[in-house]
Amino acid sequence: NIYAKNSVGRWSGPPAYTTYKTNSGSYSIEGSYQGLESMHQIEMIEGRGFNRADETERRKVVIIGKKVKENLFKSGETAIGSFVNVAGINFQVVGIFKSSNVGSDGSDTEKLYMPNASLRYSFNQLSSIGSILIIPKPGFDAYAIQDKAIQLLGEHHQLHPKDTSVFGKFNMQRIFDQVYGLFTGISVFSWIVAIGTIMAGAIGVSNIMLIVVKERTREIGLRKALGATPFSIVMMIIQESLAVTILAGYSGLVVGVFFLELLNKVLSMSGNDMFKNLSMDLHTGIVALTVLVAAGLVAALLPASKAAKVNPILALQDE
């Protein structure tokens, strides 16, 4: 998808003087389109975003930042549906947004967005385009598309192929790759820690069950003397091992979820949005319990085999 974007008071020229009743302020304006909230890193908290009719009909509608609302409207005053005067032109407020950027101090909500077509017609920008936003389809390299777009623009404007200073460029792919690489590294590290912890736990459970088998040698011998098969002895030890593993694992999951909820409350009270809404999904919990069951089964194999090999005669003589 390719979007033409214009602005007022962002790259050049003064911000737009905006008024509502007796309140006023100067704010930059950016042109936008339907569904581009995520690209702008904003989240609608009141009203709506733009729709296709806003763009095709060049409606004079605007969405304003949270800071703009606080500056122009009194506390408790309704902004949605009201008209604000932007550089001498009235626009109806249809939405209010906040920043979805992690760690934002709110200063990036001191701006306005309006349909790009409305901005171009209202502020005499029909002969120019400020920037071009290109969103590649999944699986296509953003750098290759960027270079191809600049090449086509250079050919259209008859620029020298080596003149790279004419067009500015910014590619989100690099930031995405860095963030994705960081989280991949964290994920790999977490898996290493998790596997190591599970292995240590399995060894611990295995040692506990070996001690249990040693202490219950007479009981096991008596069971075999009364007709218990090696299979029933093995199943008894496996069931006990699984019970210990599943109980401990489920308790750990409950404590972990409780800790996340407590941490969410602490973070919400402190106003820190960097790690908000921490949670564990159901799929992760099911996978964790499945792994615990497998670990408990593996941990029980050695103690169960030793229990199955107990000689009933020698076991009954054991002190």
PDB file of C-alpha atoms in Angstrom:
ATOM      1  CA  ASN A   1       0.000   0.000   0.000  1.00  0.00           C
ATOM      2  CA  ILE A   2       1.221   3.495  -0.875  1.00  0.00           C
ATOM      3  CA  TYR A   3      -0.065   6.622   0.890  1.00  0.00           C
ATOM      4  CA  ALA A   4       0.696  10.263   0.096  1.00  0.00           C
ATOM      5  CA  LYS A   5       1.118  12.305   3.291  1.00  0.00           C
ATOM      6  CA  ASN A   6       1.079  16.036   3.858  1.00  0.00           C
ATOM      7  CA  SER A   7       1.525  18.050   7.012  1.00  0.00           C
ATOM      8  CA  VAL A   8       1.329  21.530   8.456  1.00  0.00           C
ATOM      9  CA  GLY A   9       3.943  22.780  10.895  1.00  0.00           C
ATOM     10  CA  ARG A  10       5.907  19.559  11.019  1.00  0.00           C
ATOM     11  CA  TRP A  11       8.645  19.625   8.378  1.00  0.00           C
ATOM     12  CA  SER A  12       8.362  23.273   7.455  1.00  0.00           C
ATOM     13  CA  GLY A  13       6.300  26.348   8.289  1.00  0.00           C
ATOM     14  CA  PRO A  14       4.660  27.321  11.561  1.00  0.00           C
ATOM     15  CA  PRO A  15       2.138  25.132  13.418  1.00  0.00           C
ATOM     16  CA  ALA A  16      -1.543  25.814  12.851  1.00  0.00           C
ATOM     17  CA  TYR A  17      -3.148  28.253  15.279  1.00  0.00           C
ATOM     18  CA  THR A  18      -6.135  26.382  16.709  1.00  0.00           C
ATOM     19  CA  THR A  19      -8.953  27.786  18.831  1.00  0.00           C
ATOM     20  CA  TYR A  20     -12.053  26.607  20.636  1.00  0.00           C
ATOM     21  CA  LYS A  21     -14.164  29.333  22.251  1.00  0.00           C
ATOM     22  CA  THR A  22     -11.673  31.353  24.321  1.00  0.00           C
ATOM     23  CA  ASN A  23      -8.927  28.700  24.432  1.00  0.00           C
ATOM     24  CA  SER A  24      -6.183  28.439  21.830  1.00  0.00           C
ATOM     25  CA  GLY A  25      -2.903  26.781  20.951  1.00  0.00           C
ATOM     26  CA  SER A  26      -0.543  26.115  18.041  1.00  0.00           C
ATOM     27  CA  TYR A  27      -0.302  22.493  16.884  1.00  0.00           C
ATOM     28  CA  SER A  28       1.169  20.573  13.986  1.00  0.00           C
ATOM     29  CA  ILE A  29      -1.174  18.667  11.672  1.00  0.00           C
ATOM     30  CA  GLU A  30      -0.558  15.396   9.849  1.00  0.00           C
ATOM     31  CA  GLY A  31      -2.576  13.867   7.046  1.00  0.00           C
ATOM     32  CA  SER A  32      -3.775  10.332   7.660  1.00  0.00           C
ATOM     33  CA  TYR A  33      -5.971   7.529   6.328  1.00  0.00           C
ATOM     34  CA  GLN A  34      -8.331   4.836   7.547  1.00  0.00           C
ATOM     35  CA  GLY A  35      -6.618   2.214   9.709  1.00  0.00           C
ATOM     36  CA  LEU A  36      -3.253   3.954  10.081  1.00  0.00           C
ATOM     37  CA  GLU A  37      -3.500   4.411  13.862  1.00  0.00           C
ATOM     38  CA  SER A  38      -0.874   1.731  14.460  1.00  0.00           C
ATOM     39  CA  MET A  39       1.540   3.425  12.045  1.00  0.00           C
ATOM     40  CA  HIS A  40       1.184   6.702  13.928  1.00  0.00           C
ATOM     41  CA  GLN A  41       1.571   4.838  17.256  1.00  0.00           C
ATOM     42  CA  ILE A  42      -1.687   6.230  18.577  1.00  0.00           C
ATOM     43  CA  GLU A  43      -4.717   4.658  20.243  1.00  0.00           C
ATOM     44  CA  MET A  44      -8.242   6.055  20.090  1.00  0.00           C
ATOM     45  CA  ILE A  45      -9.668   6.703  23.560  1.00  0.00           C
ATOM     46  CA  GLU A  46     -12.824   8.585  22.502  1.00  0.00           C
ATOM     47  CA  GLY A  47     -14.823   8.750  19.311  1.00  0.00           C
ATOM     48  CA  ARG A  48     -13.504   7.107  16.144  1.00  0.00           C
ATOM     49  CA  GLY A  49     -10.697   7.144  13.646  1.00  0.00           C
ATOM     50  CA  PHE A  50     -11.071   8.059   9.992  1.00  0.00           C
ATOM     51  CA  ASN A  51     -13.102   6.060   7.508  1.00  0.00           C
ATOM     52  CA  ARG A  52     -13.010   5.862   3.724  1.00  0.00           C
ATOM     53  CA  ALA A  53     -15.825   8.394   3.321  1.00  0.00           C
ATOM     54  CA  ASP A  54     -13.822  11.000   5.267  1.00  0.00           C
ATOM     55  CA  GLU A  55     -11.077  10.703   2.656  1.00  0.00           C
ATOM     56  CA  THR A  56     -13.142  10.425  -0.546  1.00  0.00           C
ATOM     57  CA  GLU A  57     -15.567  13.221   0.430  1.00  0.00           C
ATOM     58  CA  ARG A  58     -12.780  15.391   1.887  1.00  0.00           C
ATOM     59  CA  ARG A  59     -14.756  15.900   5.064  1.00  0.00           C
ATOM     60  CA  LYS A  60     -13.556  18.596   7.437  1.00  0.00           C
ATOM     61  CA  VAL A  61     -13.063  16.270  10.394  1.00  0.00           C
ATOM     62  CA  VAL A  62     -10.137  15.996  12.760  1.00  0.00           C
ATOM     63  CA  ILE A  63      -8.904  13.774  15.565  1.00  0.00           C
ATOM     64  CA  ILE A  64      -7.018  15.535  18.327  1.00  0.00           C
ATOM     65  CA  GLY A  65      -4.451  14.410  20.857  1.00  0.00           C
ATOM     66  CA  LYS A  66      -5.160  14.052  24.543  1.00  0.00           C
ATOM     67  CA  LYS A  67      -2.986  17.101  25.331  1.00  0.00           C
ATOM     68  CA  VAL A  68      -4.861  19.181  22.759  1.00  0.00           C
ATOM     69  CA  LYS A  69      -8.175  18.297  24.371  1.00  0.00           C
ATOM     70  CA  GLU A  70      -6.838  19.234  27.799  1.00  0.00           C
ATOM     71  CA  ASN A  71      -5.655  22.600  26.449  1.00  0.00           C
ATOM     72  CA  LEU A  72      -8.726  23.548  24.417  1.00  0.00           C
ATOM     73  CA  PHE A  73     -11.586  22.008  26.380  1.00  0.00           C
ATOM     74  CA  LYS A  74     -12.525  22.489  30.005  1.00  0.00           C
ATOM     75  CA  SER A  75     -12.708  19.539  32.371  1.00  0.00           C
ATOM     76  CA  GLY A  76     -15.944  17.615  31.748  1.00  0.00           C
ATOM     77  CA  GLU A  77     -16.604  19.441  28.473  1.00  0.00           C
ATOM     78  CA  THR A  78     -17.484  17.213  25.511  1.00  0.00           C
ATOM     79  CA  ALA A  79     -15.034  17.410  22.635  1.00  0.00           C
ATOM     80  CA  ILE A  80     -16.539  14.817  20.289  1.00  0.00           C
ATOM     81  CA  GLY A  81     -18.827  16.569  17.805  1.00  0.00           C
ATOM     82  CA  SER A  82     -17.513  20.025  18.649  1.00  0.00           C
ATOM     83  CA  PHE A  83     -15.963  22.291  16.015  1.00  0.00           C
ATOM     84  CA  VAL A  84     -12.466  23.688  16.437  1.00  0.00           C
ATOM     85  CA  ASN A  85     -11.057  26.472  14.309  1.00  0.00           C
ATOM     86  CA  VAL A  86      -7.767  25.430  12.685  1.00  0.00           C
ATOM     87  CA  ALA A  87      -5.979  28.303  10.925  1.00  0.00           C
ATOM     88  CA  GLY A  88      -9.334  29.968  10.200  1.00  0.00           C
ATOM     89  CA  ILE A  89     -11.137  26.804   9.047  1.00  0.00           C
ATOM     90  CA  ASN A  90     -13.681  24.916  11.165  1.00  0.00           C
ATOM     91  CA  PHE A  91     -13.160  21.169  11.632  1.00  0.00           C
ATOM     92  CA  GLN A  92     -15.383  18.783  13.572  1.00  0.00           C
ATOM     93  CA  VAL A  93     -13.684  16.674  16.248  1.00  0.00           C
ATOM     94  CA  VAL A  94     -14.545  13.004  15.685  1.00  0.00           C
ATOM     95  CA  GLY A  95     -11.931  11.337  17.880  1.00  0.00           C
ATOM     96  CA  ILE A  96      -9.391  11.779  20.641  1.00  0.00           C
ATOM     97  CA  PHE A  97      -6.190   9.750  20.793  1.00  0.00           C
ATOM     98  CA  LYS A  98      -3.414   8.951  23.198  1.00  0.00           C
ATOM     99  CA  SER A  99       0.065   7.726  22.404  1.00  0.00           C
ATOM    100  CA  SER A 100       0.650   3.968  22.190  1.00  0.00           C
ATOM    101  CA  ASN A 101       4.401   4.574  22.170  1.00  0.00           C
ATOM    102  CA  VAL A 102       5.987   2.817  25.168  1.00  0.00           C
ATOM    103  CA  GLY A 103       7.494   5.290  27.599  1.00  0.00           C
ATOM    104  CA  SER A 104       5.777   8.319  26.034  1.00  0.00           C
ATOM    105  CA  ASP A 105       5.425  11.399  28.240  1.00  0.00           C
ATOM    106  CA  GLY A 106       2.333  12.514  26.318  1.00  0.00           C
ATOM    107  CA  SER A 107       4.035  15.325  24.403  1.00  0.00           C
ATOM    108  CA  ASP A 108       3.424  13.467  21.122  1.00  0.00           C
ATOM    109  CA  THR A 109      -0.319  13.944  21.619  1.00  0.00           C
ATOM    110  CA  GLU A 110      -0.005  17.725  21.081  1.00  0.00           C
ATOM    111  CA  LYS A 111      -0.968  17.389  17.427  1.00  0.00           C
ATOM    112  CA  LEU A 112      -3.929  16.886  15.142  1.00  0.00           C
ATOM    113  CA  TYR A 113      -4.682  14.385  12.384  1.00  0.00           C
ATOM    114  CA  MET A 114      -7.075  14.933   9.513  1.00  0.00           C
ATOM    115  CA  PRO A 115      -7.801  13.084   6.251  1.00  0.00           C
ATOM    116  CA  ASN A 116      -4.919  13.800   3.917  1.00  0.00           C
ATOM    117  CA  ALA A 117      -7.217  14.922   1.097  1.00  0.00           C
ATOM    118  CA  SER A 118      -8.933  17.368   3.457  1.00  0.00           C
ATOM    119  CA  LEU A 119      -5.565  18.739   4.545  1.00  0.00           C
ATOM    120  CA  ARG A 120      -4.356  19.244   0.957  1.00  0.00           C
ATOM    121  CA  TYR A 121      -7.517  21.048  -0.166  1.00  0.00           C
ATOM    122  CA  SER A 122      -7.897  23.120   3.008  1.00  0.00           C
ATOM    123  CA  PHE A 123      -4.292  24.312   3.249  1.00  0.00           C
ATOM    124  CA  ASN A 124      -3.461  24.792  -0.449  1.00  0.00           C
ATOM    125  CA  GLN A 125      -1.135  21.805  -0.838  1.00  0.00           C
ATOM    126  CA  LEU A 126      -2.626  20.330  -4.014  1.00  0.00           C
ATOM    127  CA  SER A 127       0.609  20.862  -5.936  1.00  0.00           C
ATOM    128  CA  SER A 128       2.870  19.086  -3.446  1.00  0.00           C
ATOM    129  CA  ILE A 129       3.236  15.901  -1.424  1.00  0.00           C
ATOM    130  CA  GLY A 130       5.210  16.045   1.811  1.00  0.00           C
ATOM    131  CA  SER A 131       6.110  12.381   2.072  1.00  0.00           C
ATOM    132  CA  ILE A 132       5.164   8.962   0.765  1.00  0.00           C
ATOM    133  CA  LEU A 133       4.329   6.113   3.123  1.00  0.00           C
ATOM    134  CA  ILE A 134       4.901   2.625   1.717  1.00  0.00           C
ATOM    135  CA  ILE A 135       3.658  -0.462   3.587  1.00  0.00           C
ATOM    136  CA  PRO A 136       5.028  -3.616   1.915  1.00  0.00           C
ATOM    137  CA  LYS A 137       3.151  -6.887   1.893  1.00  0.00           C
ATOM    138  CA  PRO A 138       4.400  -9.632   4.249  1.00  0.00           C
ATOM    139  CA  GLY A 139       7.440 -11.414   2.885  1.00  0.00           C
ATOM    140  CA  PHE A 140       8.770  -8.470   0.843  1.00  0.00           C
ATOM    141  CA  ASP A 141      11.994  -6.703   1.792  1.00  0.00           C
ATOM    142  CA  ALA A 142      11.326  -3.113   2.869  1.00  0.00           C
ATOM    143  CA  TYR A 143      14.849  -1.969   1.943  1.00  0.00           C
ATOM    144  CA  ALA A 144      14.524  -3.246  -1.626  1.00  0.00           C
ATOM    145  CA  ILE A 145      11.153  -1.534  -2.031  1.00  0.00           C
ATOM    146  CA  GLN A 146      12.568   1.701  -0.601  1.00  0.00           C
ATOM    147  CA  ASP A 147      15.497   1.689  -3.046  1.00  0.00           C
ATOM    148  CA  LYS A 148      13.180   0.908  -5.968  1.00  0.00           C
ATOM    149  CA  ALA A 149      10.810   3.747  -5.018  1.00  0.00           C
ATOM    150  CA  ILE A 150      13.669   6.255  -4.788  1.00  0.00           C
ATOM    151  CA  GLN A 151      15.003   5.047  -8.127  1.00  0.00           C
ATOM    152  CA  LEU A 152      11.607   5.540  -9.792  1.00  0.00           C
ATOM    153  CA  LEU A 153      11.219   9.019  -8.283  1.00  0.00           C
ATOM    154  CA  GLY A 154      14.727   9.940  -9.434  1.00  0.00           C
ATOM    155  CA  GLU A 155      14.006   8.778 -12.975  1.00  0.00           C
ATOM    156  CA  HIS A 156      10.703  10.670 -13.019  1.00  0.00           C
ATOM    157  CA  HIS A 157      12.370  13.914 -11.920  1.00  0.00           C
ATOM    158  CA  GLN A 158      15.438  13.269 -14.120  1.00  0.00           C
ATOM    159  CA  LEU A 159      17.913  13.179 -11.252  1.00  0.00           C
ATOM    160  CA  HIS A 160      21.412  11.773 -11.446  1.00  0.00           C
ATOM    161  CA  PRO A 161      21.426   8.136 -10.180  1.00  0.00           C
ATOM    162  CA  LYS A 162      24.195   8.927  -7.665  1.00  0.00           C
ATOM    163  CA  ASP A 163      22.438  11.987  -6.220  1.00  0.00           C
ATOM    164  CA  THR A 164      21.099  10.487  -2.984  1.00  0.00           C
ATOM    165  CA  SER A 165      20.619  13.738  -1.054  1.00  0.00           C
ATOM    166  CA  VAL A 166      17.401  14.850  -2.767  1.00  0.00           C
ATOM    167  CA  PHE A 167      14.994  12.429  -1.104  1.00  0.00           C
ATOM    168  CA  GLY A 168      14.951  11.859   2.633  1.00  0.00           C
ATOM    169  CA  LYS A 169      14.102   8.376   3.838  1.00  0.00           C
ATOM    170  CA  PHE A 170      13.224   6.550   7.021  1.00  0.00           C
ATOM    171  CA  ASN A 171      12.752   2.803   7.181  1.00  0.00           C
ATOM    172  CA  MET A 172      10.976   1.114  10.087  1.00  0.00           C
ATOM    173  CA  GLN A 173      12.424  -2.234   9.013  1.00  0.00           C
ATOM    174  CA  ARG A 174      15.720  -1.498  10.786  1.00  0.00           C
ATOM    175  CA  ILE A 175      13.993  -0.682  14.078  1.00  0.00           C
ATOM    176  CA  PHE A 176      11.765  -3.726  13.687  1.00  0.00           C
ATOM    177  CA  ASP A 177      14.773  -5.973  13.050  1.00  0.00           C
ATOM    178  CA  GLN A 178      16.539  -4.611  16.132  1.00  0.00           C
ATOM    179  CA  VAL A 179      13.509  -5.058  18.381  1.00  0.00           C
ATOM    180  CA  TYR A 180      12.738  -8.486  16.922  1.00  0.00           C
ATOM    181  CA  GLY A 181      16.363  -9.551  17.426  1.00  0.00           C
ATOM    182  CA  LEU A 182      16.268  -8.346  21.024  1.00  0.00           C
ATOM    183  CA  PHE A 183      13.113 -10.285  21.809  1.00  0.00           C
ATOM    184  CA  THR A 184      14.443 -13.347  19.985  1.00  0.00           C
ATOM    185  CA  GLY A 185      17.529 -13.240  22.186  1.00  0.00           C
ATOM    186  CA  ILE A 186      15.393 -12.878  25.311  1.00  0.00           C
ATOM    187  CA  SER A 187      13.220 -15.789  24.161  1.00  0.00           C
ATOM    188  CA  VAL A 188      16.235 -18.034  23.544  1.00  0.00           C
ATOM    189  CA  PHE A 189      17.701 -17.126  26.928  1.00  0.00           C
ATOM    190  CA  SER A 190      14.347 -17.833  28.595  1.00  0.00           C
ATOM    191  CA  TRP A 191      14.160 -21.247  26.921  1.00  0.00           C
ATOM    192  CA  ILE A 192      17.676 -22.097  28.116  1.00  0.00           C
ATOM    193  CA  VAL A 193      16.801 -21.100  31.678  1.00  0.00           C
ATOM    194  CA  ALA A 194      13.477 -22.974  31.503  1.00  0.00           C
ATOM    195  CA  ILE A 195      15.053 -26.166  30.152  1.00  0.00           C
ATOM    196  CA  GLY A 196      17.806 -26.014  32.765  1.00  0.00           C
ATOM    197  CA  THR A 197      15.250 -25.501  35.536  1.00  0.00           C
ATOM    198  CA  ILE A 198      13.110 -28.408  34.318  1.00  0.00           C
ATOM    199  CA  MET A 199      16.154 -30.690  34.110  1.00  0.00           C
ATOM    200  CA  ALA A 200      17.207 -29.720  37.634  1.00  0.00           C
ATOM    201  CA  GLY A 201      13.654 -30.312  38.853  1.00  0.00           C
ATOM    202  CA  ALA A 202      13.469 -33.704  37.132  1.00  0.00           C
ATOM    203  CA  ILE A 203      16.753 -34.768  38.721  1.00  0.00           C
ATOM    204  CA  GLY A 204      15.460 -33.598  42.085  1.00  0.00           C
ATOM    205  CA  VAL A 205      12.213 -35.530  41.737  1.00  0.00           C
ATOM    206  CA  SER A 206      14.146 -38.618  40.588  1.00  0.00           C
ATOM    207  CA  ASN A 207      16.398 -38.444  43.647  1.00  0.00           C
ATOM    208  CA  ILE A 208      13.382 -38.039  45.941  1.00  0.00           C
ATOM    209  CA  MET A 209      11.692 -41.069  44.394  1.00  0.00           C
ATOM    210  CA  LEU A 210      14.891 -43.124  44.747  1.00  0.00           C
ATOM    211  CA  ILE A 211      14.881 -42.308  48.456  1.00  0.00           C
ATOM    212  CA  VAL A 212      11.189 -43.210  48.626  1.00  0.00           C
ATOM    213  CA  VAL A 213      11.858 -46.571  46.962  1.00  0.00           C
ATOM    214  CA  LYS A 214      14.742 -47.225  49.363  1.00  0.00           C
ATOM    215  CA  GLU A 215      12.620 -46.396  52.427  1.00  0.00           C
ATOM    216  CA  ARG A 216       9.683 -48.503  51.181  1.00  0.00           C
ATOM    217  CA  THR A 217      11.693 -51.543  50.180  1.00  0.00           C
ATOM    218  CA  ARG A 218       9.875 -53.800  52.699  1.00  0.00           C
ATOM    219  CA  GLU A 219       6.477 -52.487  51.516  1.00  0.00           C
ATOM    220  CA  ILE A 220       7.366 -53.114  47.873  1.00  0.00           C
ATOM    221  CA  GLY A 221       8.670 -56.586  48.729  1.00  0.00           C
ATOM    222  CA  LEU A 222       5.452 -57.373  50.630  1.00  0.00           C
ATOM    223  CA  ARG A 223       3.331 -56.198  47.677  1.00  0.00           C
ATOM    224  CA  LYS A 224       5.283 -58.456  45.307  1.00  0.00           C
ATOM    225  CA  ALA A 225       5.038 -61.360  47.753  1.00  0.00           C
ATOM    226  CA  LEU A 226       1.250 -60.911  47.770  1.00  0.00           C
ATOM    227  CA  GLY A 227       1.114 -61.074  43.975  1.00  0.00           C
ATOM    228  CA  ALA A 228       1.777 -57.555  42.734  1.00  0.00           C
ATOM    229  CA  THR A 229       3.257 -57.588  39.236  1.00  0.00           C
ATOM    230  CA  PRO A 230       6.335 -55.544  38.295  1.00  0.00           C
ATOM    231  CA  PHE A 231       4.074 -53.438  36.067  1.00  0.00           C
ATOM    232  CA  SER A 232       1.833 -52.455  38.986  1.00  0.00           C
ATOM    233  CA  ILE A 233       4.903 -51.525  41.050  1.00  0.00           C
ATOM    234  CA  VAL A 234       6.232 -49.407  38.194  1.00  0.00           C
ATOM    235  CA  MET A 235       2.866 -47.664  37.765  1.00  0.00           C
ATOM    236  CA  MET A 236       2.687 -46.952  41.499  1.00  0.00           C
ATOM    237  CA  ILE A 237       6.050 -45.143  41.453  1.00  0.00           C
ATOM    238  CA  ILE A 238       5.197 -43.290  38.211  1.00  0.00           C
ATOM    239  CA  GLN A 239       1.865 -42.110  39.619  1.00  0.00           C
ATOM    240  CA  GLU A 240       3.509 -40.801  42.767  1.00  0.00           C
ATOM    241  CA  SER A 241       6.179 -39.020  40.719  1.00  0.00           C
ATOM    242  CA  LEU A 242       3.575 -37.443  38.431  1.00  0.00           C
ATOM    243  CA  ALA A 243       1.488 -36.360  41.425  1.00  0.00           C
ATOM    244  CA  VAL A 244       4.475 -34.588  42.983  1.00  0.00           C
ATOM    245  CA  THR A 245       5.478 -32.962  39.671  1.00  0.00           C
ATOM    246  CA  ILE A 246       2.000 -31.820  38.634  1.00  0.00           C
ATOM    247  CA  LEU A 247       1.137 -30.488  42.102  1.00  0.00           C
ATOM    248  CA  ALA A 248       4.383 -28.528  42.307  1.00  0.00           C
ATOM    249  CA  GLY A 249       4.073 -27.289  38.710  1.00  0.00           C
ATOM    250  CA  TYR A 250       0.455 -26.191  39.039  1.00  0.00           C
ATOM    251  CA  SER A 251       1.221 -24.429  42.313  1.00  0.00           C
ATOM    252  CA  GLY A 252       4.065 -22.619  40.562  1.00  0.00           C
ATOM    253  CA  LEU A 253       1.763 -21.502  37.748  1.00  0.00           C
ATOM    254  CA  VAL A 254      -0.809 -20.183  40.214  1.00  0.00           C
ATOM    255  CA  VAL A 255       1.847 -18.282  42.146  1.00  0.00           C
ATOM    256  CA  GLY A 256       3.260 -16.913  38.859  1.00  0.00           C
ATOM    257  CA  VAL A 257      -0.141 -15.647  37.659  1.00  0.00           C
ATOM    258  CA  PHE A 258      -0.814 -14.097  41.069  1.00  0.00           C
ATOM    259  CA  PHE A 259       2.578 -12.367  40.946  1.00  0.00           C
ATOM    260  CA  LEU A 260       1.859 -10.973  37.453  1.00  0.00           C
ATOM    261  CA  GLU A 261      -1.490  -9.568  38.612  1.00  0.00           C
ATOM    262  CA  LEU A 262       0.164  -7.983  41.643  1.00  0.00           C
ATOM    263  CA  LEU A 263       2.903  -6.523  39.430  1.00  0.00           C
ATOM    264  CA  ASN A 264       0.279  -5.105  37.035  1.00  0.00           C
ATOM    265  CA  LYS A 265      -1.412  -3.284  39.906  1.00  0.00           C
ATOM    266  CA  VAL A 266       1.899  -1.866  41.111  1.00  0.00           C
ATOM    267  CA  LEU A 267       2.831  -0.683  37.593  1.00  0.00           C
ATOM    268  CA  SER A 268      -0.607   0.871  36.992  1.00  0.00           C
ATOM    269  CA  MET A 269      -0.339   2.779  40.268  1.00  0.00           C
ATOM    270  CA  SER A 270       3.131   4.045  39.350  1.00  0.00           C
ATOM    271  CA  GLY A 271       1.977   5.118  35.873  1.00  0.00           C
ATOM    272  CA  ASN A 272       4.634   3.018  34.136  1.00  0.00           C
ATOM    273  CA  ASP A 273       3.331   1.816  30.747  1.00  0.00           C
ATOM    274  CA  MET A 274       6.525   0.118  29.581  1.00  0.00           C
ATOM    275  CA  PHE A 275       5.494  -3.308  30.898  1.00  0.00           C
ATOM    276  CA  LYS A 276       1.732  -2.897  31.221  1.00  0.00           C
ATOM    277  CA  ASN A 277      -0.821  -5.725  31.022  1.00  0.00           C
ATOM    278  CA  LEU A 278       1.602  -8.531  31.821  1.00  0.00           C
ATOM    279  CA  SER A 279      -0.133 -11.880  31.436  1.00  0.00           C
ATOM    280  CA  MET A 280       0.282 -15.556  30.615  1.00  0.00           C
ATOM    281  CA  ASP A 281      -1.937 -17.010  27.915  1.00  0.00           C
ATOM    282  CA  LEU A 282      -3.758 -20.335  28.257  1.00  0.00           C
ATOM    283  CA  HIS A 283      -1.664 -22.012  25.537  1.00  0.00           C
ATOM    284  CA  THR A 284       1.549 -21.305  27.463  1.00  0.00           C
ATOM    285  CA  GLY A 285       0.045 -22.747  30.642  1.00  0.00           C
ATOM    286  CA  ILE A 286      -1.067 -25.926  28.884  1.00  0.00           C
ATOM    287  CA  VAL A 287       2.356 -26.371  27.251  1.00  0.00           C
ATOM    288  CA  ALA A 288       4.069 -25.828  30.611  1.00  0.00           C
ATOM    289  CA  LEU A 289       1.915 -28.453  32.327  1.00  0.00           C
ATOM    290  CA  THR A 290       2.496 -30.894  29.463  1.00  0.00           C
ATOM    291  CA  VAL A 291       6.258 -30.431  29.772  1.00  0.00           C
ATOM    292  CA  LEU A 292       5.996 -30.940  33.532  1.00  0.00           C
ATOM    293  CA  VAL A 293       4.099 -34.192  33.044  1.00  0.00           C
ATOM    294  CA  ALA A 294       6.776 -35.394  30.610  1.00  0.00           C
ATOM    295  CA  ALA A 295       9.518 -34.365  33.051  1.00  0.00           C
ATOM    296  CA  GLY A 296       7.762 -36.206  35.888  1.00  0.00           C
ATOM    297  CA  LEU A 297       7.461 -39.307  33.710  1.00  0.00           C
ATOM    298  CA  VAL A 298      11.170 -39.229  32.827  1.00  0.00           C
ATOM    299  CA  ALA A 299      12.113 -38.607  36.450  1.00  0.00           C
ATOM    300  CA  ALA A 300      10.171 -41.695  37.548  1.00  0.00           C
ATOM    301  CA  LEU A 301      11.772 -44.158  35.107  1.00  0.00           C
ATOM    302  CA  LEU A 302      14.932 -44.941  37.124  1.00  0.00           C
ATOM    303  CA  PRO A 303      13.208 -45.249  40.557  1.00  0.00           C
ATOM    304  CA  ALA A 304      10.409 -47.328  38.991  1.00  0.00           C
ATOM    305  CA  SER A 305      12.875 -49.740  37.373  1.00  0.00           C
ATOM    306  CA  LYS A 306      14.690 -50.191  40.690  1.00  0.00           C
ATOM    307  CA  ALA A 307      11.400 -50.813  42.469  1.00  0.00           C
ATOM    308  CA  ALA A 308      10.388 -53.407  39.862  1.00  0.00           C
ATOM    309  CA  LYS A 309      13.666 -55.294  40.421  1.00  0.00           C
ATOM    310  CA  VAL A 310      13.234 -55.573  44.209  1.00  0.00           C
ATOM    311  CA  ASN A 311      13.579 -59.168  45.382  1.00  0.00           C
ATOM    312  CA  PRO A 312      10.639 -59.835  47.741  1.00  0.00           C
ATOM    313  CA  ILE A 313      12.607 -62.300  49.887  1.00  0.00           C
ATOM    314  CA  LEU A 314      15.511 -59.934  50.401  1.00  0.00           C
ATOM    315  CA  ALA A 315      13.135 -56.974  50.839  1.00  0.00           C
ATOM    316  CA  LEU A 316      11.253 -58.698  53.678  1.00  0.00           C
ATOM    317  CA  GLN A 317      14.576 -59.337  55.431  1.00  0.00           C
ATOM    318  CA  ASP A 318      15.577 -55.667  54.992  1.00  0.00           C
ATOM    319  CA  GLU A 319      15.850 -53.656  58.199  1.00  0.00           C
TER     320      GLU A 319
END
